CSV table of C-alpha atoms in Angstrom, one decimal:
chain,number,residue,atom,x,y,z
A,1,UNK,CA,0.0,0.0,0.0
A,2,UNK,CA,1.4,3.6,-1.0
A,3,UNK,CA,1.9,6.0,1.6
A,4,UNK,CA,-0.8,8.9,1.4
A,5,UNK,CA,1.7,11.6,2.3
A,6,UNK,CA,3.9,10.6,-1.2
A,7,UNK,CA,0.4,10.3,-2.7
A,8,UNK,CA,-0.4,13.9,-1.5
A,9,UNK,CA,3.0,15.3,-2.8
A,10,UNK,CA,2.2,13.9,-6.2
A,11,UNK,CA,-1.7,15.3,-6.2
A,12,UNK,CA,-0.5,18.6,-5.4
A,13,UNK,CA,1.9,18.7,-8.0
A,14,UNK,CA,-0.6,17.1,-10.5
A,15,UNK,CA,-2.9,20.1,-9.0
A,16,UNK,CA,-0.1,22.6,-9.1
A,17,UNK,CA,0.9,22.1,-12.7
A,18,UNK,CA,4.1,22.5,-11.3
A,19,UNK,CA,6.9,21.1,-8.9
A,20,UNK,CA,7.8,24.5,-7.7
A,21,UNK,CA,4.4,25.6,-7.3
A,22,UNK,CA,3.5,22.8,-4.8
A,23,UNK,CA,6.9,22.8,-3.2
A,24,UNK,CA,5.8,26.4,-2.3
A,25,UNK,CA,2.1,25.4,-1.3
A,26,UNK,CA,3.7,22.7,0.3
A,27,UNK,CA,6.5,25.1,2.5
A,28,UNK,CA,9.3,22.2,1.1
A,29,UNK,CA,12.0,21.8,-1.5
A,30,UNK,CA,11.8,21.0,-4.8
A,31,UNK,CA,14.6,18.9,-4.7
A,32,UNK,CA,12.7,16.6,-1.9
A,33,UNK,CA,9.3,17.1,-3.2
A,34,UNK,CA,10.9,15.7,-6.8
A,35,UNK,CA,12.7,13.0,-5.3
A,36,UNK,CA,9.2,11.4,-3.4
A,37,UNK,CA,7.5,11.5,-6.6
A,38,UNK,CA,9.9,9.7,-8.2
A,39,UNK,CA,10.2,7.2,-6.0
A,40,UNK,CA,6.0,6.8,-5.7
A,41,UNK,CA,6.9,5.8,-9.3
A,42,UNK,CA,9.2,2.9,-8.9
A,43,UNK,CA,6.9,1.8,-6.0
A,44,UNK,CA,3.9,1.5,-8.4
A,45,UNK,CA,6.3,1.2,-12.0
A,46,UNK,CA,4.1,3.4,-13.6
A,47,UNK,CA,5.3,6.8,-15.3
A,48,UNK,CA,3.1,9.4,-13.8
A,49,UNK,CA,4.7,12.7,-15.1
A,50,UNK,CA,6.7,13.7,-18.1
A,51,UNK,CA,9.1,16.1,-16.7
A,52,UNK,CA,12.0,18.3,-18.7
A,53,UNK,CA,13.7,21.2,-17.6
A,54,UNK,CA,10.8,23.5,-18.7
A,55,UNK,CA,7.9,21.3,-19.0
A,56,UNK,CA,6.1,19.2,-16.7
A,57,UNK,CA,2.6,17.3,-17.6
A,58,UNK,CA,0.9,14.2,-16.6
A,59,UNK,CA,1.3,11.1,-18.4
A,60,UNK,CA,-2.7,9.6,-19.1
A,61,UNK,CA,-2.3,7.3,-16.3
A,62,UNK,CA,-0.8,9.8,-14.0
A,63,UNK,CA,-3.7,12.2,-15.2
A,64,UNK,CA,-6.3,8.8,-14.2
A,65,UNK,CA,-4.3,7.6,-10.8
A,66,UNK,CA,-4.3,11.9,-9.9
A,67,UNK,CA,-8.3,11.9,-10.2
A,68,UNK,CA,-9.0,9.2,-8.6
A,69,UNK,CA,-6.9,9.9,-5.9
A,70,UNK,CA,-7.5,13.5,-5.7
A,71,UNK,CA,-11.7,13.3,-4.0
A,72,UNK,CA,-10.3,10.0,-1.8
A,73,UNK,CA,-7.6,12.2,0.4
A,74,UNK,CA,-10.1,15.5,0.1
A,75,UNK,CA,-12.5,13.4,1.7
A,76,UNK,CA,-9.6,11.9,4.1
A,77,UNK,CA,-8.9,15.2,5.5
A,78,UNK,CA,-12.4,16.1,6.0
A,79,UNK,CA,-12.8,13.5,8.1
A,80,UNK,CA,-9.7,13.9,10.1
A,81,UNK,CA,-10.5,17.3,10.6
A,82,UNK,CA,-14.3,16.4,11.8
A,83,UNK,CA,-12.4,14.2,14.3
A,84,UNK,CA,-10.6,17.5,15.0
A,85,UNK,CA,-13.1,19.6,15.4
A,86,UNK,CA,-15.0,16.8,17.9
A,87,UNK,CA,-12.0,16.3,19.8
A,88,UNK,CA,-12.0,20.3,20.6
A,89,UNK,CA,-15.7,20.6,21.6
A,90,UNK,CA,-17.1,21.2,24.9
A,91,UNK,CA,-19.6,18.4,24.3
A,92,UNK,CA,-20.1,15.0,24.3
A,93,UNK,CA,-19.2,12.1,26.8
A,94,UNK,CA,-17.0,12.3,30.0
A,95,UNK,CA,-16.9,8.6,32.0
A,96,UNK,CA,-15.2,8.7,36.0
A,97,UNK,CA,-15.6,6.6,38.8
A,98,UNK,CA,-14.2,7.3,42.3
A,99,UNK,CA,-14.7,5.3,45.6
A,100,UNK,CA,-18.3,6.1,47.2
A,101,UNK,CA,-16.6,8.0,50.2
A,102,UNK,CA,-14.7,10.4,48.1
A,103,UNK,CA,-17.2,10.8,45.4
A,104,UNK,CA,-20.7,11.1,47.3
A,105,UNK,CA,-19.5,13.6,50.3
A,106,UNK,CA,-16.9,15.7,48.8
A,107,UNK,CA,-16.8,15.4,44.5
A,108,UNK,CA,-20.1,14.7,43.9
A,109,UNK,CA,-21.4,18.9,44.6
A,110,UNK,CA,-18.6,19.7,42.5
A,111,UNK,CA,-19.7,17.4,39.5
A,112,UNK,CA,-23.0,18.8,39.6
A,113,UNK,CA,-21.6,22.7,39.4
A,114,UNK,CA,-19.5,21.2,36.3
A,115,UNK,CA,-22.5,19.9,34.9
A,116,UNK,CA,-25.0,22.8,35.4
A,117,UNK,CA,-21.7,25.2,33.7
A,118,UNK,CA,-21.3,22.8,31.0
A,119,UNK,CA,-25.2,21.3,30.0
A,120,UNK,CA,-23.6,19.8,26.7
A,121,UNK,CA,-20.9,17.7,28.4
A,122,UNK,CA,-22.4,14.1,29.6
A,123,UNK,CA,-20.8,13.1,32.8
A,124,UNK,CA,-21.1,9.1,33.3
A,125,UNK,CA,-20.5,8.8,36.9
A,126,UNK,CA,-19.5,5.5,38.7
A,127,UNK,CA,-19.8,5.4,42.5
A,128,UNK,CA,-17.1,2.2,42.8
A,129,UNK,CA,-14.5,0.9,45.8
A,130,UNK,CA,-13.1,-1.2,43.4
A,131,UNK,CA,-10.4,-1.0,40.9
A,132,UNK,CA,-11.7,-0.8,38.0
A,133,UNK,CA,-10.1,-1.4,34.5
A,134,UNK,CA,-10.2,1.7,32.6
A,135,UNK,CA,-9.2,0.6,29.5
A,136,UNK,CA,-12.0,-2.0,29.3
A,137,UNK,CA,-14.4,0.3,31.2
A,138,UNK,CA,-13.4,2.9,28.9
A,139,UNK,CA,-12.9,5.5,31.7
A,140,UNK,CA,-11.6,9.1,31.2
A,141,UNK,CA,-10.6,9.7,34.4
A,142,UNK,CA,-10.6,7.9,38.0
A,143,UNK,CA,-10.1,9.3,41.7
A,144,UNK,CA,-8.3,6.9,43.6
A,145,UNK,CA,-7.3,6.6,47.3
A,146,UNK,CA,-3.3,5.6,47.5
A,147,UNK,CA,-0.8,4.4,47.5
A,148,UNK,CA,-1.3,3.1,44.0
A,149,UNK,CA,-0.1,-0.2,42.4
A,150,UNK,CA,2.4,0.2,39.3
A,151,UNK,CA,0.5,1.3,36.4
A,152,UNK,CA,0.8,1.8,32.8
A,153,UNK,CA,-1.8,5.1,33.6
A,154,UNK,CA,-0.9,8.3,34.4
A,155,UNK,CA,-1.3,9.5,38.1
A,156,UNK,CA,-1.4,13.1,39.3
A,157,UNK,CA,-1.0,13.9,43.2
A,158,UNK,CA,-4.4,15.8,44.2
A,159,UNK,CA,-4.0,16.1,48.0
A,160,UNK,CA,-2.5,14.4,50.9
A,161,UNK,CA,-5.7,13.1,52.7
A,162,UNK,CA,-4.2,14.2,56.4
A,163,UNK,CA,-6.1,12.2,59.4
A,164,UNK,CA,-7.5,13.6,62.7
A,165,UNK,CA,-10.1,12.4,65.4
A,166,UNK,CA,-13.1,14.1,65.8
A,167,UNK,CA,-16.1,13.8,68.8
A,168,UNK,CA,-18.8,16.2,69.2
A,169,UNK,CA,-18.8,19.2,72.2
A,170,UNK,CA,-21.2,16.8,73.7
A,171,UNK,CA,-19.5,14.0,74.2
A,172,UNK,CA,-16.2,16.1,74.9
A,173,UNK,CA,-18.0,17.8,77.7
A,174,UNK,CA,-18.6,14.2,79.1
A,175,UNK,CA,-15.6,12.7,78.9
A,176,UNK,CA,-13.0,15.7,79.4
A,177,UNK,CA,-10.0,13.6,80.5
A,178,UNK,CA,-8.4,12.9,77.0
A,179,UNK,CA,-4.7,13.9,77.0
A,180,UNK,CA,-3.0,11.1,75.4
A,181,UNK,CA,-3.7,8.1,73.1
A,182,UNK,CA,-4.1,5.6,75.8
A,183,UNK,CA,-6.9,7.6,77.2
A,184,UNK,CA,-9.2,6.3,74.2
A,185,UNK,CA,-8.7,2.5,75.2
A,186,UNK,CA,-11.9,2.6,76.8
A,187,UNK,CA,-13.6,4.7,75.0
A,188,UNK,CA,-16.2,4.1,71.9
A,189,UNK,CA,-14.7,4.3,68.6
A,190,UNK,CA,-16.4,4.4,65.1
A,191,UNK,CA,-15.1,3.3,61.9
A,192,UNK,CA,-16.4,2.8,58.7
A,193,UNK,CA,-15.4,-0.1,56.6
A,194,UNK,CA,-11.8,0.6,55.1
A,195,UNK,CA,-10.2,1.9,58.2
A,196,UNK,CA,-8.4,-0.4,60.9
A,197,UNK,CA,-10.4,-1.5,64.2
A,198,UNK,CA,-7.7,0.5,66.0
A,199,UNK,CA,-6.1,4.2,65.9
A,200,UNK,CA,-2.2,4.9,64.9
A,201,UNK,CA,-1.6,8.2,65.9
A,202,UNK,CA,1.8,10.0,65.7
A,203,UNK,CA,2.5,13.4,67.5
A,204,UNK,CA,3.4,16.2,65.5
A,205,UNK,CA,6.5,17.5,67.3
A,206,UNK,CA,8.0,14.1,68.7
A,207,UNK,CA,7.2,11.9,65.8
A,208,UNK,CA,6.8,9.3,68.3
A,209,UNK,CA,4.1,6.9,67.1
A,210,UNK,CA,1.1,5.4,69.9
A,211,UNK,CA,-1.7,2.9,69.6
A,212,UNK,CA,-4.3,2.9,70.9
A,213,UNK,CA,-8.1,0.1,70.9
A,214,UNK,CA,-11.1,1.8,71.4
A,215,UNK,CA,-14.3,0.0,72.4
A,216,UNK,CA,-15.8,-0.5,68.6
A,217,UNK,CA,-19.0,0.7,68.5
A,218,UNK,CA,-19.6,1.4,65.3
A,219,UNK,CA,-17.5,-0.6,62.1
A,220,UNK,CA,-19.6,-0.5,58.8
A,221,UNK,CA,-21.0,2.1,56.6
A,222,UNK,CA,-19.6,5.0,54.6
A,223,UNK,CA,-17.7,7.7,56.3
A,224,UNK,CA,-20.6,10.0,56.2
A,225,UNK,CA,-22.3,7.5,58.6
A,226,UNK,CA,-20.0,7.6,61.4
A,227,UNK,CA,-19.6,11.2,61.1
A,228,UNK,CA,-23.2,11.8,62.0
A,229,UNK,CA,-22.7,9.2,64.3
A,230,UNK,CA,-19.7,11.3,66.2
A,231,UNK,CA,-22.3,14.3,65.6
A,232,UNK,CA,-25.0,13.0,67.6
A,233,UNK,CA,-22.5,11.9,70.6
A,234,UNK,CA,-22.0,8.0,70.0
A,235,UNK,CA,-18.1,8.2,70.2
A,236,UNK,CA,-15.0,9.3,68.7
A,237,UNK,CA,-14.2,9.2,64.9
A,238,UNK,CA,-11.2,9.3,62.4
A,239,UNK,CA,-11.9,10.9,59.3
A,240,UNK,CA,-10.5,12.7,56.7
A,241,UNK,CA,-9.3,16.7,57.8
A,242,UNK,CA,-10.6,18.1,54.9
A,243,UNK,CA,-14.0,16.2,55.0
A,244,UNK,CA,-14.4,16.9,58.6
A,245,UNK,CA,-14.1,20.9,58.3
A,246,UNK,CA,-17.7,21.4,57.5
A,247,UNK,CA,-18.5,20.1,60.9
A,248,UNK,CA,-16.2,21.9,62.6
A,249,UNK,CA,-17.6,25.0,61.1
A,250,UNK,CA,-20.8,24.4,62.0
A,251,UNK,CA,-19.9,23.0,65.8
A,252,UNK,CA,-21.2,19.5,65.2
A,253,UNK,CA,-17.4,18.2,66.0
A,254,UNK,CA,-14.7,19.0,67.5
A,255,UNK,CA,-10.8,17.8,67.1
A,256,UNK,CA,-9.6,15.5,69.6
A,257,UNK,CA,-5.7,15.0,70.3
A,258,UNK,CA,-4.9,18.0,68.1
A,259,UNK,CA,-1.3,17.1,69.0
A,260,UNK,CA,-1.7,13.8,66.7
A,261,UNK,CA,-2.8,12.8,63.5
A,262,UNK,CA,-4.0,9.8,62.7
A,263,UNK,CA,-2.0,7.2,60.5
A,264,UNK,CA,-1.9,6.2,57.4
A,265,UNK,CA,-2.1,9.7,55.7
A,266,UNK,CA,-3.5,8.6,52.5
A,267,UNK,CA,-2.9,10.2,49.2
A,268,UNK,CA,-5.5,11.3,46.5
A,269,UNK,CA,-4.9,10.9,43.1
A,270,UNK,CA,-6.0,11.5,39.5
A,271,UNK,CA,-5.5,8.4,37.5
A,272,UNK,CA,-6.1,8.5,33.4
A,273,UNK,CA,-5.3,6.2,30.4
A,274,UNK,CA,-3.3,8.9,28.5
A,275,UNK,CA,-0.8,12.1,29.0
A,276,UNK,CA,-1.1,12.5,24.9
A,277,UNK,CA,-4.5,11.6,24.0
A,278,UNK,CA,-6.8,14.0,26.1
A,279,UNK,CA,-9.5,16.0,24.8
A,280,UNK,CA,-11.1,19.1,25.3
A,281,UNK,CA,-13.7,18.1,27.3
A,282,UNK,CA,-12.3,15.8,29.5
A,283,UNK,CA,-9.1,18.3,30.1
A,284,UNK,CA,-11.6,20.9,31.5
A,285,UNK,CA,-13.0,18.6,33.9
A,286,UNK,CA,-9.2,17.4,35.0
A,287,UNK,CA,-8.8,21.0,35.9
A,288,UNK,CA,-12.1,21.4,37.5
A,289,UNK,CA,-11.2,18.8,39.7
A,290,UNK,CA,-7.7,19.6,40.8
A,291,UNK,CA,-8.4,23.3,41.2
A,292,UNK,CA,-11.6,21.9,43.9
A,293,UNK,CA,-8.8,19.9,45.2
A,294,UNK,CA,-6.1,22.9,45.5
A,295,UNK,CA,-9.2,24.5,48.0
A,296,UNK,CA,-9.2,21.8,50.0
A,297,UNK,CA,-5.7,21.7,50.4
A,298,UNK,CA,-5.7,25.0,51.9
A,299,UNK,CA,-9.2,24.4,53.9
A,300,UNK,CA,-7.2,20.8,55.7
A,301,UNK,CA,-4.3,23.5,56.5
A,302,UNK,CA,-6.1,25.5,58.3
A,303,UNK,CA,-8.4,22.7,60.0
């Protein structure tokens, strides 16, 4: 099969009338542009020009293989630039998926502001805790809770997902006496499903590392279940910093240890088939997200 970019070089000259003329058109030399017709020729060993040091015309089946070629790569580059022009729009489909803690108390508002900016943009949205297959899913983008396994996907860092525990005034006001890990062995604890039955906490200053096994009295559901739980006095609670702010601000919990945070700190990240392949659409969500993200950082700083 001949290469369309030789078959190209000879339409245009064909078109041209000239080798000159479509070296110009075609911002190359003549002396190249010469050379790839020639060697279309010997590829095909078929004369398709008559050439002298003045003249230059088609031979009759250089004039035949130049039509019929001509409408085929017109038509070739409409289409590549329809695939262009889709590729650029703000429209069309966007799939993500993101564990249900992540996505249906902290991304999930954001989503729906992208979507009410953007009506034309479909966002398929997956709720998942598993890791999912993104090629064979054909996902655009996933939000994934490190650390990550070795991928052949591209990963960008969102935020570091810093721990704290949290109990309400309430149940501070009860039980006043907490100055140190060990003072939560006999406490209740609540945990949702992915954390440990037990707290790691390391002090800020000392780095020195204490464990401590609360009385469980809560261990399934999503984190948004415990956190009301902690809300409405039932114990003490480890969540995320940045997801626990909103009930700081509005008093329904308060930081306990403040000296500590609670281990593992767990990354965020954005996880994507392809640095090079990225369109319009789906690069404006990307940035959506890790601009929310670049808030949150600063909100968890200041928690």
């Amino acid at each position: 099969m001949e290469s369309l970019d030789d078959l190209a070089l000879f339409v245009a000259v064909a078109q041209s009338g000239s080798f000159s003329a479509a070296a110009e058109k075609l911002g190359m030399s003549v002396s190249t542009l010469s050379r790839r017709v020639a060697q279309l020729e010997q590829r095909l060993d078929v004369q398709l020009l008559k050439r002298n040091t003045r003249n230059l015309r088609l031979t009759d089946m250089g004039e035949q293989y130049a039509g019929q070629c001509a409408p085929l790569l017109a038509e070739l580059k409409q289409r590549a630039q329809q695939l262009q022009n889709q590729n650029d729009e703000l429209a069309g489909t966007i799939r993500i998926t993101m564990p249900h803690f992540l996505g249906l108390e902290v991304v999930s508002e954001w989503l729906i502001q992208f979507s009410a900016e953007y009506p034309d943009i479909h966002l398929h949205v997956s709720f998942d805790n598993d890791i999912v297959d993104l090629l064979q899913k054909q996902i655009d983008i996933a939000l994934r809770i490190g650390p990550l396994s070795d991928s052949q996907f591209i990963a960008q860092h969102l935020i570091k997902s810093d721990m704290g525990l949290y109990a309400s005034p309430a149940w501070l006001k009860a039980n006043p006496c907490i100055t140190h890990p060990e003072d939560l062995s006999s406490l209740p604890g609540l945990f949702f499903r992915t954390q440990p039955t037990n707290w790691e906490l390391q002090h800020f200053v000392t780095g020195a590392v204490e464990y401590t096994h609360p009385k469980i009295r809560m261990s399934e559901g999503e984190g948004v279940f415990v956190a009301k739980a902690a809300v409405n006095g039932l114990g003490v609670v480890g969540l995320p910093n940045f997801y626990a702010h909103q009930y700081v601000q509005s008093g329904g919990l308060r930081r306990v240890l403040s000296d500590y945070q609670l281990l593992p700190v767990r990354d965020v990240y954005m996880v994507y088939p392809s640095r090079q392949f990225v369109n319009a659409r789906t690069r404006l969500l990307m940035q959506f997200i890790k601009q929310q993200f670049k808030q949150l950082s600063i909100v968890q700083s200041v928690n």
